[in-house]
Coordinates of C-alpha atoms in Angstrom, one line a residue:
X1 CA 78.9 62.4 83.4
X2 CA 79.6 63.0 87.5
X3 CA 83.0 63.5 87.1
X4 CA 83.1 66.0 84.1
X5 CA 79.9 67.8 86.0
X6 CA 82.5 67.9 88.9
X7 CA 85.3 69.3 87.0
X8 CA 83.3 72.0 85.3
X9 CA 81.9 73.1 88.7
X10 CA 85.5 73.5 90.4
X11 CA 86.8 75.4 86.6
X12 CA 83.7 77.6 87.2
X13 CA 84.3 78.3 90.8
X14 CA 88.1 78.8 90.4
X15 CA 87.0 81.6 87.4
X16 CA 84.6 83.1 89.8
X17 CA 87.1 83.5 92.1
X18 CA 89.7 84.8 89.8
X19 CA 87.3 87.8 88.5
X20 CA 86.6 88.9 92.3
X21 CA 89.9 88.7 93.3
X22 CA 90.8 90.6 90.1
X23 CA 88.0 93.6 91.2
X24 CA 89.3 93.4 94.8
X25 CA 93.4 93.8 93.7
X26 CA 92.4 96.3 91.2
X27 CA 89.7 98.4 93.4
X28 CA 89.9 101.9 94.0
X29 CA 87.9 105.0 95.9
X30 CA 87.0 106.0 92.4
X31 CA 86.5 102.3 91.3
X32 CA 83.8 101.8 94.7
X33 CA 82.8 104.5 93.6
X34 CA 81.7 103.0 91.0
X35 CA 80.2 100.2 92.3
X36 CA 76.0 99.6 93.8
X37 CA 75.6 98.0 96.7
X38 CA 76.0 94.6 96.2
X39 CA 79.3 94.8 94.5
X40 CA 80.5 96.9 97.5
X41 CA 79.8 93.5 99.3
X42 CA 81.1 91.3 97.7
X43 CA 84.6 94.0 98.0
X44 CA 84.2 94.0 101.7
X45 CA 83.7 89.9 101.6
X46 CA 87.5 89.8 99.4
X47 CA 88.3 92.9 101.5
X48 CA 87.4 91.1 104.7
X49 CA 88.7 87.2 104.2
X50 CA 91.9 88.7 103.3
X51 CA 92.4 90.3 106.2
X52 CA 92.3 87.0 108.1
X53 CA 88.4 86.9 108.4
X54 CA 86.2 84.2 108.0
X55 CA 83.3 85.6 106.0
X56 CA 79.1 84.3 105.2
X57 CA 77.3 87.0 103.0
X58 CA 74.1 87.3 104.8
X59 CA 72.9 90.7 103.0
X60 CA 69.7 90.2 100.8
X61 CA 66.2 91.6 101.7
X62 CA 65.0 90.4 105.0
X63 CA 69.0 89.8 105.9
X64 CA 67.7 91.4 109.8
X65 CA 70.1 94.6 109.6
X66 CA 73.4 92.9 108.2
X67 CA 75.4 92.4 104.8
X68 CA 78.4 90.1 106.5
X69 CA 79.1 87.9 109.7
X70 CA 83.0 88.3 110.0
X71 CA 84.2 85.3 112.5
X72 CA 88.1 84.7 114.0
X73 CA 89.0 82.4 116.6
X74 CA 87.5 85.9 119.4
X75 CA 85.2 87.4 117.5
X76 CA 81.8 86.9 115.6
X77 CA 81.6 91.1 114.3
X78 CA 78.4 91.9 112.1
X79 CA 79.2 94.2 109.0
X80 CA 76.5 96.0 107.6
X81 CA 77.9 98.3 103.6
X82 CA 76.6 100.9 103.1
X83 CA 78.2 102.3 99.4
X84 CA 76.4 106.3 99.7
X85 CA 77.6 109.4 98.4
X86 CA 76.3 111.5 101.0
X87 CA 77.0 110.9 105.1
X88 CA 75.4 107.5 106.4
X89 CA 72.9 108.6 109.0
X90 CA 71.6 106.5 112.7
X91 CA 69.8 104.7 111.0
X92 CA 72.5 102.5 110.1
X93 CA 74.0 102.0 113.3
X94 CA 70.3 101.4 114.5
X95 CA 70.7 98.4 112.0
X96 CA 73.9 97.0 113.7
X97 CA 73.2 97.0 117.0
X98 CA 69.7 95.3 116.0
X99 CA 71.8 93.3 113.6
X100 CA 74.4 92.2 116.6
X101 CA 71.4 90.5 118.5
X102 CA 70.2 88.4 115.8
X103 CA 73.6 86.9 115.3
X104 CA 74.8 86.4 118.0
X105 CA 77.6 89.3 117.5
X106 CA 80.6 90.4 120.2
X107 CA 80.2 93.2 118.0
X108 CA 79.2 94.9 114.7
X109 CA 80.8 97.5 112.2
X110 CA 79.6 99.9 109.5
X111 CA 81.7 100.2 106.4
X112 CA 80.6 103.0 104.6
X113 CA 82.2 104.1 101.3
X114 CA 81.3 107.7 102.7
X115 CA 81.5 109.3 105.9
X116 CA 78.4 109.4 109.2
X117 CA 76.9 111.8 110.0
X118 CA 77.5 113.3 114.2
X119 CA 74.2 111.2 115.4
X120 CA 75.6 108.4 113.9
X121 CA 79.7 108.8 115.8
X122 CA 78.1 109.3 119.0
X123 CA 75.7 106.2 118.5
X124 CA 78.7 104.2 117.5
X125 CA 80.9 105.2 120.3
X126 CA 78.2 105.1 122.7
X127 CA 77.9 101.5 121.3
X128 CA 79.4 98.2 120.0
X129 CA 79.7 99.4 116.9
X130 CA 82.1 100.3 114.9
X131 CA 82.6 102.7 111.9
X132 CA 85.2 102.7 108.7
X133 CA 84.5 105.8 106.8
X134 CA 86.4 105.8 103.3
X135 CA 89.6 106.5 105.0
X136 CA 89.7 103.9 106.8
X137 CA 88.4 101.7 104.5
X138 CA 91.1 103.2 102.3
X139 CA 93.5 102.6 104.7
X140 CA 92.4 98.7 104.7
X141 CA 92.5 98.3 101.4
X142 CA 96.6 99.5 102.0
X143 CA 97.5 97.2 103.8
X144 CA 96.5 94.6 102.3
X145 CA 98.2 96.0 98.5
X146 CA 101.5 94.5 99.2
X147 CA 100.0 90.9 100.7
X148 CA 100.5 87.8 98.3
X149 CA 97.6 86.0 97.9
X150 CA 97.2 82.2 96.3
X151 CA 94.0 82.8 93.7
X152 CA 93.4 79.6 93.5
X153 CA 92.8 79.3 97.2
X154 CA 89.4 78.7 99.1
X155 CA 88.6 82.0 100.6
X156 CA 86.4 81.3 103.8
X157 CA 83.9 82.4 102.6
X158 CA 80.3 81.7 102.3
X159 CA 77.8 83.3 100.2
X160 CA 74.6 82.5 102.4
X161 CA 71.3 82.1 100.2
X162 CA 67.9 82.4 102.4

């Protein structure tokens, strides 16, 4: 019975990863515009895995200003995801700055499905917060489009639950 349960859990995990991969590989800017905030966070988690980061999903209520924490051998990047139709304001950069401190990050990043206000760009330029607007997001998606990815492998993605 225990072995059957373990097999069932493993199959469910593979099915979830395959679904995530299908959504990721079929994503366009138009499909991102139809996502809700949580779906956008999930999409970014998979994108960053494909870009070579280990990803921890921390975005929920009381997330201290972060949605994802990316780690590589030299960095710990705290990400704030904004699935907006209008420009993202200075508040998102302030949240990211606080989250960098809380999560012990080396820098912050705000990824938006849209653009940023001038004040948001100014604060980010004077701090350790990198901005990814719609064009930068599209470029990152294009970089991963031609790469082969093994859907059955376990990604370095950890959905953290509080």
